[in-house]
Coordinates of C-alpha atoms in Angstrom, one line a residue:
Chain A
I1196 CA -7.2 -15.2 -24.2
L1197 CA -10.7 -14.1 -24.3
N1198 CA -10.6 -11.9 -21.3
V1199 CA -8.5 -8.7 -19.9
E1200 CA -6.6 -10.5 -17.3
Q1201 CA -4.1 -9.0 -14.7
S1202 CA -1.4 -10.6 -12.6
P1203 CA -0.7 -10.5 -10.0
Q1204 CA -3.8 -9.9 -8.1
S1205 CA -1.9 -8.4 -5.4
L1206 CA 1.7 -7.1 -4.7
H1207 CA 3.0 -6.1 -1.4
V1208 CA 6.6 -4.4 -1.7
Q1209 CA 8.8 -2.0 0.5
E1210 CA 9.3 1.7 -0.1
G1211 CA 11.9 1.9 -2.9
D1212 CA 11.2 -1.3 -4.6
S1213 CA 10.7 -1.4 -8.2
T1214 CA 7.9 -3.3 -9.4
N1215 CA 5.9 -4.3 -12.6
F1216 CA 2.3 -5.8 -13.1
T1217 CA 1.1 -7.6 -16.6
C1218 CA -2.1 -7.1 -18.4
S1219 CA -3.2 -9.8 -21.1
F1220 CA -5.8 -9.0 -23.6
P1221 CA -7.2 -10.3 -27.0
S1222 CA -5.2 -9.3 -29.6
S1223 CA -8.1 -9.1 -32.5
N1224 CA -10.0 -6.1 -32.9
F1225 CA -8.1 -4.2 -30.8
Y1226 CA -8.1 -0.6 -30.8
A1227 CA -6.3 0.8 -27.5
L1228 CA -5.2 -0.3 -24.2
H1229 CA -5.8 2.0 -20.9
W1230 CA -4.0 1.9 -17.7
Y1231 CA -6.2 3.5 -14.6
R1232 CA -5.0 4.2 -11.1
W1233 CA -7.6 3.6 -8.4
E1234 CA -7.3 4.6 -4.9
T1235 CA -9.3 3.4 -2.2
A1236 CA -12.5 5.5 -1.6
K1237 CA -11.8 7.4 -4.9
S1238 CA -12.5 7.0 -8.4
P1239 CA -10.3 5.6 -11.5
E1240 CA -7.9 7.9 -13.0
A1241 CA -6.6 7.2 -16.1
L1242 CA -2.7 6.9 -16.4
F1243 CA -2.0 6.0 -20.3
V1244 CA -4.1 5.4 -23.5
M1245 CA -1.8 3.2 -25.7
T1246 CA -2.9 2.5 -29.3
L1247 CA 0.3 1.2 -31.2
N1248 CA 2.4 -2.0 -31.0
G1249 CA 5.7 -1.0 -29.2
D1250 CA 4.3 2.1 -27.7
E1251 CA 6.3 3.2 -24.5
K1252 CA 4.6 5.7 -22.4
K1253 CA 6.0 7.3 -19.0
K1254 CA 4.5 9.7 -16.4
G1255 CA 7.3 10.5 -13.6
R1256 CA 8.1 7.1 -12.0
I1257 CA 5.3 5.3 -13.9
S1258 CA 5.9 3.7 -17.3
A1259 CA 4.0 1.1 -19.5
T1260 CA 4.7 -0.7 -22.7
L1261 CA 2.5 -2.3 -25.1
N1262 CA 2.5 -5.5 -27.4
T1263 CA -0.5 -5.7 -29.8
K1264 CA 0.6 -8.6 -31.7
E1265 CA 0.7 -10.8 -28.3
G1266 CA -1.8 -9.2 -26.5
Y1267 CA 0.0 -7.8 -23.3
S1268 CA 1.2 -4.5 -21.6
Y1269 CA 3.5 -4.0 -18.8
L1270 CA 3.4 -1.3 -16.3
Y1271 CA 6.6 0.0 -14.4
I1272 CA 6.9 1.8 -11.2
K1273 CA 10.4 2.5 -10.5
G1274 CA 11.3 3.4 -6.9
S1275 CA 8.1 2.4 -5.0
Q1276 CA 6.4 5.1 -2.7
P1277 CA 3.7 4.4 -0.4
E1278 CA 1.5 7.2 -2.0
D1279 CA 1.6 4.8 -5.3
S1280 CA -0.7 2.2 -2.8
A1281 CA -3.8 1.8 -5.0
T1282 CA -5.4 -0.6 -7.3
Y1283 CA -4.0 -0.5 -11.2
L1284 CA -6.4 -1.3 -13.9
C1285 CA -6.0 -2.0 -17.4
A1286 CA -8.7 -2.2 -19.9
R1287 CA -8.9 -3.0 -23.3
M1288 CA -10.9 -1.1 -26.0
D1289 CA -12.0 -2.5 -29.4
S1290 CA -13.8 -0.8 -32.3
S1291 CA -17.0 -0.4 -30.2
Y1292 CA -15.2 2.2 -28.0
K1293 CA -16.0 0.0 -25.3
L1294 CA -13.7 -0.6 -22.3
I1295 CA -13.4 -3.9 -21.0
F1296 CA -11.5 -3.8 -17.7
G1297 CA -9.3 -6.5 -15.9
S1298 CA -9.6 -7.1 -12.3
G1299 CA -6.9 -5.2 -11.2
T1300 CA -3.7 -5.0 -9.4
R1301 CA -3.7 -4.5 -5.6
L1302 CA -0.4 -2.7 -4.7
L1303 CA 0.3 -1.8 -1.2
V1304 CA 3.9 -0.1 -0.7
R1305 CA 5.1 -0.2 2.7
P1306 CA 7.0 2.3 4.1
Chain B
D955 CA -14.7 22.3 -15.1
A956 CA -15.8 20.2 -11.9
G957 CA -15.4 17.0 -13.4
V958 CA -18.1 14.1 -13.7
I959 CA -20.9 15.0 -11.1
Q960 CA -22.8 12.1 -9.6
S961 CA -25.7 12.2 -7.1
P962 CA -26.6 10.8 -4.4
R963 CA -23.0 9.4 -3.1
H964 CA -24.9 7.2 -0.9
E965 CA -28.1 5.7 -1.2
V966 CA -29.8 3.3 1.2
T967 CA -33.4 1.9 0.4
E968 CA -35.4 -1.3 0.8
M969 CA -35.8 -3.9 -1.4
G970 CA -38.8 -3.0 -4.0
Q971 CA -38.2 0.9 -3.9
E972 CA -37.4 2.7 -7.0
V973 CA -33.9 4.1 -7.2
T974 CA -32.4 7.0 -9.2
L975 CA -29.0 7.5 -10.0
R976 CA -27.7 11.0 -11.6
C977 CA -24.6 12.3 -13.7
K978 CA -23.6 15.0 -15.1
P979 CA -20.9 14.4 -17.6
I980 CA -17.7 16.9 -18.1
S981 CA -19.2 19.5 -20.6
G982 CA -18.3 19.2 -24.3
H983 CA -17.8 15.2 -23.8
D984 CA -19.8 13.4 -26.1
Y985 CA -19.6 10.0 -24.6
L986 CA -21.2 8.9 -21.3
F987 CA -20.8 5.5 -19.5
W988 CA -22.5 4.0 -16.5
Y989 CA -20.7 1.1 -14.5
R990 CA -21.1 -1.2 -11.9
Q991 CA -18.5 -2.2 -9.4
T992 CA -18.6 -4.9 -7.3
M993 CA -16.4 -7.7 -5.5
M994 CA -17.4 -10.7 -7.6
R995 CA -17.5 -9.3 -10.9
G996 CA -14.9 -6.0 -10.6
L997 CA -15.9 -2.8 -12.9
E998 CA -18.5 -4.0 -15.6
L999 CA -19.9 -1.6 -18.0
L1000 CA -23.7 -1.4 -18.1
I1001 CA -24.8 1.1 -20.8
Y1002 CA -22.8 3.9 -22.8
F1003 CA -24.2 6.7 -24.8
N1004 CA -22.8 8.8 -27.6
N1005 CA -24.3 12.3 -28.3
N1006 CA -27.2 11.3 -25.9
V1007 CA -28.0 8.2 -27.7
P1008 CA -27.9 4.7 -26.2
I1009 CA -25.5 2.6 -28.0
D1010 CA -24.9 -0.5 -26.2
D1011 CA -26.8 -1.6 -23.4
S1012 CA -25.8 -5.3 -23.5
G1013 CA -24.5 -5.0 -19.9
M1014 CA -27.8 -3.9 -18.2
P1015 CA -28.7 -6.9 -16.0
E1016 CA -32.1 -7.0 -16.6
D1017 CA -35.4 -5.1 -17.5
R1018 CA -35.4 -3.7 -13.8
F1019 CA -32.4 -1.4 -15.1
S1020 CA -33.0 1.4 -17.4
A1021 CA -30.8 4.5 -18.2
K1022 CA -31.9 7.7 -20.3
M1023 CA -29.6 10.7 -21.5
P1024 CA -32.3 13.6 -22.3
N1025 CA -29.6 15.7 -23.0
A1026 CA -25.9 16.6 -23.1
S1027 CA -25.3 17.6 -19.6
F1028 CA -27.4 14.7 -17.7
S1029 CA -28.0 11.1 -17.6
T1030 CA -30.1 8.7 -15.0
L1031 CA -29.8 5.3 -14.0
K1032 CA -32.9 4.0 -12.7
I1033 CA -33.3 0.3 -11.1
Q1034 CA -37.0 -0.5 -10.5
P1035 CA -37.8 -2.4 -8.2
S1036 CA -34.3 -2.7 -6.4
E1037 CA -33.4 -5.9 -5.0
P1038 CA -30.3 -6.7 -2.4
R1039 CA -28.1 -8.0 -5.1
D1040 CA -28.1 -4.4 -7.1
S1041 CA -26.0 -3.2 -4.0
A1042 CA -23.0 -1.9 -5.4
V1043 CA -21.1 1.1 -6.3
Y1044 CA -22.3 2.7 -9.5
F1045 CA -20.0 5.0 -11.5
C1046 CA -20.6 7.5 -14.6
A1047 CA -17.9 8.3 -16.6
S1048 CA -17.3 10.6 -19.7
S1049 CA -14.9 11.1 -22.5
F1050 CA -14.8 12.6 -25.8
R1051 CA -13.6 11.1 -28.9
T1052 CA -11.4 12.5 -32.2
S1053 CA -11.0 11.1 -35.4
S1054 CA -7.3 10.3 -34.3
S1055 CA -7.1 9.3 -30.5
Y1056 CA -8.8 7.3 -28.0
N1057 CA -9.2 9.1 -25.1
E1058 CA -9.4 8.4 -21.5
Q1059 CA -12.7 8.1 -19.6
F1060 CA -12.9 10.7 -16.7
F1061 CA -15.1 8.9 -13.8
G1062 CA -17.4 10.3 -11.0
P1063 CA -17.3 10.0 -7.5
G1064 CA -19.5 6.9 -7.9
T1065 CA -22.9 6.1 -5.8
R1066 CA -22.7 3.7 -3.4
L1067 CA -26.2 1.7 -3.2
T1068 CA -27.1 -0.4 -0.5
V1069 CA -30.7 -2.4 -0.7
L1070 CA -31.7 -3.8 2.4

């Protein structure tokens, strides 16, 4: 994998459904993996910064896992709510401290 | 703290004009990043500074783009001359780095640039 790739590109779920997205990234020269939440007409806001293989982080109903050896991270949302509707971006950081962003997963939660 | 401040929020200009975008990072942050967001390319890094020094400008599209950071509380991104394909949302972000962590970046509200 040469770039940061996210799937699916978009996702429509019903309120109360649980959902998850995938972020795949090059595993070489890995320093950190960031997840951001980006609501329409606003700016991206950080959810998690993960660095260690096997890391798991949680914030309310949202959690994330990290596998640096195989180069992927999962973001989970339990019991989706309409206010969770946003684009979820992941970004990989290497030793240069630059973030390379994926194209995002656009989530729409229907009431 | 008010967060990262960008101005203007919207800019409409004609092709060939000079455009200057401004950013004030969060006080105490030692890294500043300029990003451009387009439908085609997503969120891409243009340039970033550490302690006011440009570290990597490999994302700057061409010589028409330039960025400066004269002090820790102010940065500009200038496009001269502007072209319609420069139309995008430009974000500024800042962060601080410690020896043991890689901290999140805090984004400003963005400047929506339209070049006619």
